[in-house]
Short mmCIF file of C-alpha atoms and ligand atoms in Angstrom, two decimals:
data_model
loop_
_atom_site.label_atom_id
_atom_site.label_comp_id
_atom_site.label_asym_id
_atom_site.label_seq_id
_atom_site.Cartn_x
_atom_site.Cartn_y
_atom_site.Cartn_z
CA MET Z 20 66.95 99.33 123.89
CA THR Z 21 69.51 97.65 126.16
CA THR Z 22 73.29 97.82 126.44
CA THR Z 23 75.31 94.70 127.21
CA GLU Z 24 78.36 94.87 129.49
CA THR Z 25 80.73 95.17 126.54
CA GLY Z 26 78.64 98.01 125.18
CA VAL Z 27 76.89 96.39 122.24
CA ILE Z 28 73.62 98.29 121.90
CA VAL Z 29 70.73 95.97 121.20
CA ASP Z 30 67.73 97.66 119.65
CA ASN Z 31 64.15 96.51 120.19
CA ASP Z 32 64.33 94.71 116.87
CA THR Z 33 67.60 93.09 118.06
CA THR Z 34 69.80 95.04 115.64
CA PRO Z 35 73.12 95.87 117.33
CA ALA Z 36 74.60 99.17 116.19
CA ALA Z 37 78.31 99.37 115.43
CA TRP Z 38 80.24 101.84 117.59
CA THR Z 39 81.42 105.00 115.89
CA ARG Z 40 85.21 105.12 115.58
CA THR Z 41 85.33 107.90 118.18
CA GLU Z 42 83.34 105.78 120.58
CA GLY Z 43 85.52 102.74 119.94
CA ALA Z 44 88.66 104.79 120.52
CA GLU Z 45 87.27 106.07 123.81
CA ARG Z 46 86.36 102.60 124.99
CA ALA Z 47 89.81 101.21 124.19
CA THR Z 48 91.55 104.18 125.81
CA ASP Z 49 89.37 103.84 128.86
CA LEU Z 50 90.26 100.15 129.29
CA PHE Z 51 93.94 100.98 128.81
CA ARG Z 52 93.87 103.75 131.44
CA ARG Z 53 91.89 101.68 133.93
CA THR Z 54 94.29 98.75 133.54
CA TRP Z 55 97.63 100.55 133.54
CA ASP Z 56 96.92 104.02 134.82
CA ALA Z 57 98.68 105.57 131.82
CA ALA Z 58 97.88 106.93 128.36
CA PRO Z 59 98.36 104.83 125.18
CA ASP Z 60 100.48 106.09 122.26
CA GLY Z 61 97.38 105.83 120.09
CA VAL Z 62 94.33 103.74 119.13
CA TRP Z 63 94.00 101.72 115.92
CA ALA Z 64 90.78 100.25 114.51
CA SER Z 65 90.24 97.47 112.01
CA PRO Z 66 86.90 96.22 110.66
CA GLY Z 67 85.20 92.88 110.26
CA ARG Z 68 83.93 92.03 106.76
CA VAL Z 69 81.10 90.55 104.85
CA ASN Z 70 81.71 88.88 101.52
CA ILE Z 71 79.27 89.83 98.75
CA ILE Z 72 80.17 86.94 96.43
CA GLY Z 73 83.15 84.61 95.77
CA GLU Z 74 83.07 82.07 98.61
CA HIS Z 75 85.75 79.46 99.25
CA THR Z 76 87.65 80.84 96.28
CA ASP Z 77 90.45 82.69 98.10
CA TYR Z 78 92.57 79.64 98.95
CA ASN Z 79 92.05 78.45 95.36
CA GLY Z 80 93.72 81.52 93.87
CA GLY Z 81 90.27 82.80 92.89
CA LEU Z 82 88.29 86.04 93.08
CA CYS Z 83 86.18 87.37 95.92
CA LEU Z 84 84.32 90.61 96.64
CA PRO Z 85 84.19 91.56 100.33
CA ILE Z 86 83.23 94.88 101.93
CA ALA Z 87 84.47 96.21 105.27
CA LEU Z 88 81.84 96.42 108.01
CA PRO Z 89 81.34 99.43 110.27
CA HIS Z 90 82.03 97.01 113.15
CA CYS Z 91 85.65 97.20 114.28
CA THR Z 92 88.16 95.94 116.82
CA TYR Z 93 90.01 98.75 118.60
CA VAL Z 94 93.43 98.49 120.19
CA ALA Z 95 94.91 101.16 122.45
CA LEU Z 96 98.64 100.48 122.52
CA ARG Z 97 101.83 101.88 124.03
CA ARG Z 98 105.29 100.88 122.94
CA ARG Z 99 107.70 99.76 125.67
CA GLU Z 100 111.45 100.01 125.60
CA ASP Z 101 111.85 96.50 127.06
CA ASP Z 102 110.67 93.10 125.83
CA VAL Z 103 107.61 92.83 128.07
CA VAL Z 104 104.16 92.35 126.53
CA ARG Z 105 100.98 92.99 128.52
CA ILE Z 106 97.59 92.62 126.89
CA VAL Z 107 94.07 93.00 128.18
CA SER Z 108 91.11 92.34 125.89
CA ALA Z 109 87.42 92.70 126.67
CA PHE Z 110 85.42 90.69 124.13
CA ASP Z 111 81.91 89.41 124.49
CA GLN Z 112 81.66 90.16 128.20
CA SER Z 113 84.83 88.31 129.12
CA VAL Z 114 88.20 89.86 129.90
CA VAL Z 115 91.38 88.04 128.87
CA ASP Z 116 94.80 89.06 130.13
CA TRP Z 117 98.13 87.91 128.84
CA GLU Z 118 101.56 88.81 130.06
CA GLY Z 119 104.97 87.59 128.90
CA THR Z 120 107.80 88.64 126.62
CA VAL Z 121 108.13 88.91 122.83
CA GLU Z 122 110.45 85.85 122.99
CA GLN Z 123 107.73 83.73 124.57
CA ILE Z 124 105.21 84.36 121.79
CA VAL Z 125 105.66 81.28 119.63
CA PRO Z 126 103.23 78.79 118.05
CA ARG Z 127 101.66 76.32 120.46
CA ALA Z 128 102.73 78.38 123.50
CA LEU Z 129 99.48 80.39 123.54
CA LYS Z 130 95.80 79.51 123.61
CA GLY Z 131 92.56 81.37 122.77
CA TRP Z 132 92.48 85.13 122.12
CA PRO Z 133 96.20 85.72 122.90
CA THR Z 134 97.05 83.69 119.78
CA TYR Z 135 95.37 86.44 117.73
CA THR Z 136 96.50 89.43 119.82
CA ALA Z 137 100.01 88.63 121.10
CA GLY Z 138 100.43 86.27 118.12
CA VAL Z 139 100.86 89.25 115.79
CA ALA Z 140 104.18 90.12 117.48
CA TRP Z 141 105.40 86.65 116.44
CA GLY Z 142 104.05 87.13 112.91
CA LEU Z 143 105.99 90.38 112.54
CA ALA Z 144 109.16 88.90 114.04
CA ASP Z 145 108.89 85.89 111.73
CA ALA Z 146 108.79 88.31 108.80
CA GLY Z 147 112.00 89.95 110.05
CA LEU Z 148 110.24 92.89 111.73
CA ARG Z 149 110.82 92.24 115.41
CA PRO Z 150 108.69 94.56 117.56
CA THR Z 151 109.65 95.84 121.02
CA GLY Z 152 107.49 95.00 124.02
CA PHE Z 153 104.14 96.80 124.39
CA ASP Z 154 101.05 97.27 126.53
CA ALA Z 155 97.74 96.88 124.72
CA ALA Z 156 94.03 97.05 125.51
CA LEU Z 157 91.52 95.70 123.02
CA VAL Z 158 87.76 96.08 122.70
CA SER Z 159 85.53 95.04 119.81
CA CYS Z 160 82.02 95.38 118.48
CA VAL Z 161 82.51 92.82 115.69
CA PRO Z 162 80.03 90.04 116.53
CA LEU Z 163 82.01 86.98 117.66
CA GLY Z 164 81.67 83.58 116.04
CA ALA Z 165 79.23 85.00 113.47
CA GLY Z 166 81.49 84.53 110.46
CA LEU Z 167 82.14 88.29 110.17
CA SER Z 168 85.90 87.93 110.68
CA SER Z 169 86.22 89.00 114.28
CA SER Z 170 89.62 87.28 114.45
CA ALA Z 171 90.96 89.03 111.32
CA ALA Z 172 89.80 92.37 112.76
CA VAL Z 173 91.85 91.67 115.89
CA GLU Z 174 94.96 90.65 113.94
CA CYS Z 175 94.70 93.63 111.62
CA ALA Z 176 94.20 96.20 114.40
CA MET Z 177 97.24 94.74 116.20
CA VAL Z 178 99.42 94.64 113.09
CA LEU Z 179 98.58 98.26 112.21
CA ALA Z 180 99.40 99.41 115.75
CA LEU Z 181 102.67 97.49 116.03
CA ASP Z 182 103.71 98.56 112.53
CA GLU Z 183 103.29 102.21 113.41
CA VAL Z 184 104.79 102.32 116.93
CA ASN Z 185 107.84 100.38 115.72
CA GLY Z 186 108.25 102.58 112.64
CA PHE Z 187 108.13 99.69 110.13
CA GLY Z 188 106.23 101.99 107.75
CA LEU Z 189 103.99 99.43 106.08
CA GLY Z 190 100.54 100.71 107.04
CA GLY Z 191 100.76 103.89 104.97
CA ASP Z 192 100.11 102.54 101.48
CA ASP Z 193 98.44 99.59 99.78
CA GLU Z 194 101.70 97.86 98.93
CA GLY Z 195 102.75 97.90 102.59
CA ARG Z 196 99.28 96.87 103.69
CA ALA Z 197 99.42 93.85 101.39
CA LYS Z 198 102.49 92.77 103.40
CA LEU Z 199 100.64 93.34 106.68
CA VAL Z 200 97.81 91.19 105.30
CA ASP Z 201 100.30 88.35 104.66
CA ILE Z 202 101.61 88.64 108.22
CA ALA Z 203 98.08 88.57 109.68
CA VAL Z 204 97.20 85.51 107.56
CA HIS Z 205 100.39 83.80 108.74
CA VAL Z 206 99.26 84.41 112.34
CA GLU Z 207 95.80 83.00 111.63
CA ASN Z 208 97.22 79.92 109.86
CA ASP Z 209 100.30 79.10 111.90
CA MET Z 210 99.62 80.61 115.30
CA ALA Z 211 95.86 80.14 115.69
CA GLY Z 212 95.82 77.02 113.51
CA ALA Z 213 92.94 78.04 111.19
CA PRO Z 214 93.88 77.18 107.58
CA THR Z 215 92.00 80.12 106.06
CA GLY Z 216 92.73 82.04 102.86
CA GLY Z 217 93.53 85.76 102.77
CA MET Z 218 90.15 87.36 102.08
CA ASP Z 219 89.28 88.48 105.61
CA GLN Z 220 92.54 90.28 106.36
CA ALA Z 221 92.58 91.90 102.89
CA ALA Z 222 89.04 93.15 103.48
CA SER Z 223 90.08 94.62 106.81
CA LEU Z 224 93.16 96.45 105.50
CA ARG Z 225 92.78 97.01 101.73
CA THR Z 226 89.15 98.11 101.21
CA THR Z 227 87.98 101.70 100.79
CA GLU Z 228 84.77 103.24 102.09
CA GLY Z 229 81.82 102.97 99.70
CA HIS Z 230 83.50 100.25 97.67
CA ALA Z 231 83.62 96.48 97.48
CA LEU Z 232 87.09 95.01 97.10
CA LEU Z 233 87.62 92.84 94.03
CA LEU Z 234 90.47 90.69 95.29
CA ASP Z 235 92.41 88.47 92.93
CA CYS Z 236 93.95 85.85 95.19
CA LEU Z 237 96.23 84.50 92.47
CA ASP Z 238 98.42 87.59 92.25
CA GLY Z 239 97.14 89.65 95.20
CA SER Z 240 95.94 92.49 92.97
CA THR Z 241 92.82 94.46 93.89
CA ARG Z 242 90.26 96.79 92.34
CA GLN Z 243 87.95 99.09 94.27
CA VAL Z 244 84.44 98.56 92.90
CA PRO Z 245 82.02 101.45 93.68
CA PHE Z 246 79.16 99.87 95.62
CA ASP Z 247 76.53 102.50 96.28
CA LEU Z 248 73.46 100.61 97.37
CA ALA Z 249 71.40 103.63 98.48
CA ASP Z 250 71.82 105.16 95.03
CA ALA Z 251 70.11 102.09 93.58
CA GLY Z 252 67.40 102.12 96.26
CA LEU Z 253 68.81 98.96 97.81
CA GLU Z 254 69.82 97.69 101.23
CA LEU Z 255 72.14 94.88 102.18
CA LEU Z 256 70.89 92.84 105.12
CA VAL Z 257 73.35 90.73 107.06
CA ILE Z 258 71.38 88.04 108.86
CA ASP Z 259 73.27 86.52 111.77
CA THR Z 260 71.67 83.10 112.21
CA ARG Z 261 73.43 82.74 115.57
CA ALA Z 262 74.24 79.15 114.65
CA LYS Z 263 77.84 79.06 115.84
CA HIS Z 264 80.50 78.86 113.24
CA ALA Z 265 84.12 77.85 113.82
CA LEU Z 266 86.93 77.61 111.31
CA VAL Z 267 89.31 75.64 113.46
CA ASP Z 268 87.19 72.52 113.19
CA GLY Z 269 87.91 69.98 110.48
CA GLN Z 270 85.31 70.82 107.82
CA TYR Z 271 86.95 73.95 106.47
CA ALA Z 272 90.35 72.24 106.36
CA ALA Z 273 88.81 69.23 104.62
CA ARG Z 274 87.34 71.43 101.85
CA ARG Z 275 90.66 73.15 101.33
CA GLU Z 276 92.53 69.86 101.23
CA SER Z 277 90.12 68.39 98.73
CA CYS Z 278 90.59 71.41 96.40
CA GLU Z 279 94.35 71.18 96.68
CA GLN Z 280 94.28 67.47 95.90
CA ALA Z 281 92.02 68.09 92.90
CA ALA Z 282 94.36 70.80 91.61
CA THR Z 283 97.30 68.41 91.81
CA MET Z 284 95.36 65.71 89.96
CA LEU Z 285 94.32 68.22 87.30
CA GLY Z 286 97.91 69.35 86.88
CA VAL Z 287 97.46 72.97 88.01
CA ASP Z 288 98.80 74.93 91.00
CA THR Z 289 95.38 76.25 91.98
CA LEU Z 290 91.83 75.64 90.74
CA ARG Z 291 91.83 79.21 89.38
CA GLN Z 292 94.01 77.94 86.57
CA PHE Z 293 91.49 75.30 85.60
CA ASP Z 294 88.16 75.68 83.79
CA ASP Z 295 87.45 72.49 81.85
CA LEU Z 296 84.65 71.02 83.93
CA GLY Z 297 83.93 68.25 81.44
CA TRP Z 298 87.48 67.05 81.74
CA ALA Z 299 87.32 67.19 85.53
CA LEU Z 300 84.15 65.15 85.47
CA ALA Z 301 85.86 62.43 83.47
CA ASN Z 302 89.16 62.42 85.33
CA LEU Z 303 88.60 63.04 89.04
CA PRO Z 304 88.17 59.96 91.21
CA ASP Z 305 84.78 60.68 92.77
CA ASP Z 306 81.63 62.76 92.47
CA THR Z 307 82.33 64.68 95.65
CA MET Z 308 85.61 66.02 94.33
CA VAL Z 309 83.95 66.92 91.03
CA ALA Z 310 81.28 68.83 92.93
CA ARG Z 311 83.90 70.74 94.96
CA VAL Z 312 85.74 71.73 91.78
CA ARG Z 313 82.48 72.69 90.09
CA HIS Z 314 81.66 75.05 92.94
CA VAL Z 315 85.02 76.78 92.81
CA VAL Z 316 85.11 77.16 89.02
CA THR Z 317 81.52 78.40 88.72
CA GLU Z 318 81.86 80.69 91.75
CA ILE Z 319 84.86 82.47 90.25
CA ALA Z 320 82.85 83.01 87.05
CA ARG Z 321 79.96 84.41 89.13
CA VAL Z 322 82.24 87.00 90.72
CA GLN Z 323 83.30 88.14 87.23
CA GLU Z 324 79.68 88.38 86.08
CA PHE Z 325 78.64 90.17 89.26
CA VAL Z 326 81.33 92.83 88.91
CA ALA Z 327 80.57 93.25 85.20
CA LEU Z 328 76.92 93.97 86.04
CA VAL Z 329 77.87 96.45 88.78
CA ASP Z 330 80.30 98.18 86.40
CA GLU Z 331 77.51 98.55 83.85
CA GLY Z 332 75.16 100.11 86.43
CA ARG Z 333 73.00 96.96 86.44
CA ILE Z 334 73.18 96.15 90.14
CA LEU Z 335 69.46 95.38 90.20
CA GLU Z 336 70.26 92.29 88.12
CA VAL Z 337 72.86 90.64 90.40
CA GLY Z 338 70.32 88.73 92.53
CA PRO Z 339 70.30 85.48 90.52
CA LEU Z 340 74.10 85.27 90.84
CA MET Z 341 73.81 85.49 94.63
CA ASP Z 342 71.13 82.80 94.59
CA ALA Z 343 73.25 80.54 92.38
CA SER Z 344 76.22 81.07 94.69
CA HIS Z 345 74.20 79.88 97.68
CA ASP Z 346 72.82 76.88 95.86
CA SER Z 347 76.31 75.86 94.81
CA LEU Z 348 77.66 76.26 98.36
CA ARG Z 349 74.74 74.21 99.68
CA ASP Z 350 74.69 71.43 97.10
CA ASP Z 351 78.20 71.17 95.64
CA TYR Z 352 80.42 72.50 98.40
CA GLU Z 353 78.15 71.34 101.27
CA VAL Z 354 79.05 74.12 103.70
CA SER Z 355 75.56 75.48 104.40
CA CYS Z 356 73.32 74.43 107.29
CA VAL Z 357 69.61 74.41 108.02
CA GLU Z 358 69.63 77.86 109.66
CA LEU Z 359 71.42 79.45 106.69
CA ASP Z 360 69.09 77.74 104.20
CA THR Z 361 66.06 78.86 106.20
CA ALA Z 362 67.26 82.49 106.22
CA VAL Z 363 68.01 82.43 102.49
CA ASP Z 364 64.74 80.74 101.50
CA ALA Z 365 62.64 83.09 103.66
CA ALA Z 366 64.43 86.19 102.34
CA ARG Z 367 63.95 85.13 98.73
CA ALA Z 368 60.29 84.27 99.26
CA ALA Z 369 59.70 87.70 100.82
CA GLY Z 370 61.10 89.53 97.79
CA ALA Z 371 64.88 89.75 98.22
CA LEU Z 372 66.60 90.25 94.87
CA GLY Z 373 69.11 87.62 95.92
CA ALA Z 374 70.28 85.89 99.09
CA ARG Z 375 73.15 83.63 100.05
CA MET Z 376 75.22 82.38 102.93
CA THR Z 377 78.43 84.37 103.39
CA GLY Z 378 81.82 83.46 104.88
CA GLY Z 379 83.04 79.99 105.73
CA GLY Z 380 79.59 78.51 106.36
CA PHE Z 381 78.38 75.84 108.84
CA GLY Z 382 76.54 78.64 110.67
CA GLY Z 383 77.28 82.35 110.83
CA CYS Z 384 75.61 84.83 108.49
CA ALA Z 385 73.54 85.03 105.35
CA ILE Z 386 73.14 88.19 103.27
CA ALA Z 387 70.10 89.43 101.36
CA LEU Z 388 70.05 92.21 98.81
CA VAL Z 389 66.67 93.91 99.05
CA ARG Z 390 64.83 96.95 97.72
CA GLU Z 391 64.52 99.50 100.53
CA ALA Z 392 60.75 99.17 100.38
CA ASP Z 393 60.96 95.40 100.94
CA ALA Z 394 63.51 95.42 103.78
CA ASP Z 395 61.01 95.26 106.64
CA ALA Z 396 59.03 92.47 105.01
CA VAL Z 397 62.18 90.42 104.41
CA ARG Z 398 63.35 90.94 107.98
CA ALA Z 399 59.94 89.93 109.34
CA ALA Z 400 59.78 86.87 107.10
CA VAL Z 401 63.18 85.63 108.24
CA ARG Z 402 62.23 86.12 111.90
CA GLN Z 403 58.98 84.32 111.38
CA ALA Z 404 60.66 81.40 109.63
CA PHE Z 405 63.14 81.08 112.48
CA ALA Z 406 60.42 81.24 115.13
CA GLY Z 407 58.44 78.62 113.22
CA ARG Z 408 61.36 76.20 113.33
CA GLY Z 409 62.24 76.92 116.94
CA PHE Z 410 65.62 78.54 116.11
CA THR Z 411 67.18 81.31 118.20
CA GLU Z 412 65.99 84.72 116.98
CA PRO Z 413 68.34 86.00 114.25
CA ILE Z 414 70.07 89.38 114.43
CA VAL Z 415 69.76 91.51 111.31
CA HIS Z 416 72.29 94.25 110.47
CA VAL Z 417 71.86 96.74 107.62
CA VAL Z 418 75.34 97.51 106.30
CA THR Z 419 77.11 99.70 103.77
CA PRO Z 420 80.79 99.40 102.76
CA ALA Z 421 82.78 101.01 105.58
CA ALA Z 422 86.35 102.29 105.89
CA PRO Z 423 89.44 100.07 106.26
CA GLY Z 424 91.68 99.77 109.29
CA ALA Z 425 93.32 103.01 110.43
CA ARG Z 426 94.66 104.93 113.37
CA VAL Z 427 91.68 106.56 115.07
CA SER Z 428 93.24 108.54 117.89
C1 GLA H 506 86.45 82.13 105.91
C2 GLA H 506 87.94 82.25 105.67
C3 GLA H 506 88.23 82.96 104.35
C4 GLA H 506 87.42 82.36 103.20
C5 GLA H 506 85.95 82.18 103.60
C6 GLA H 506 85.16 81.46 102.55
O1 GLA H 506 85.90 83.39 106.12
O2 GLA H 506 88.54 82.95 106.71
O3 GLA H 506 89.60 82.94 104.09
O4 GLA H 506 87.98 81.16 102.78
O5 GLA H 506 85.83 81.48 104.81
O6 GLA H 506 85.06 82.22 101.41
#
């Protein structure tokens, strides 16, 4: 077992453990004290997420079903009476500092991590909730660039902290949190320039422990779906392929644009409001657009079927829906990659009930739902398949639905 500089514990089987919330709070407080020789007002944590099913549906007004991960970003923060903002963040063995004023935090003025950290002050101000200056220290054990929403975890920890120290009063209930989600998404879209939907931030702020979040992106409503895997003798493996994934490149934006164009041509606001695939086939200009629409429409239906099975206590039967989701993302939406396909194929062949890529795609993570007794065999099979193809060794996390963002000290 080894510990990296930022404190991620790497087990012999390369499974990094998430920090406990107490440990995360201590690490953030420690960085704050070392940097500014003072105590923070408090520490706030917000988790990364993994989506169980419902991919590339959020920006189409569709349904998705994420869970919060035990991996969180932690921010120790102290409110200032002036306009000065000082931020230090230690992510992935690098330390980033930013110093300026609330005024100076505007789109295109910042680059890299400060767009997600300081950027939240702009997001709040743009929503009419101007924060005072502050000092903040951030640490995180959400794997970076793995498609587990490390950036949403940062935004959501910051927005919770700034909401509370400025007394805006939004973090205390789900209605207020839905507004904080919108602010965090605005930061991601218009500050960081990633045209994502709202699933990641909703997962970070609106989930509950032990539940998956059924999120309806058309009206923003949610339902907490009990998701007790151990009770069913199951484990959820999150397989980080370590193929780097980035949402700020053009592919994600191109998919979104193509869906929006299709919706306009089909005469609806979002693809959620459309379900006549035969008509789409006959009326859209090319096969690629038809395939994109087919993915979105069938994926939304799969989320409904998945939740219906879970509700009926038939979780052991959801595997084929996960498989169909992956195949649709690979063939119709074309957002998979060879590492994701290899992980999914190997997991299925070794007995997973179902397996699929999760998140935006083009790298990042796959998930496999496995019987406890098969977990080791599936893990070994994925490793072996990766070794056989000369890929970097994957990292496998076993996760259960964790708690949403909250003040932790
Ligand atoms: C990324 C985005 C989300 C969502 C997924 C795909 O994670 O941040 O908004 O679109 O991709 O489901």
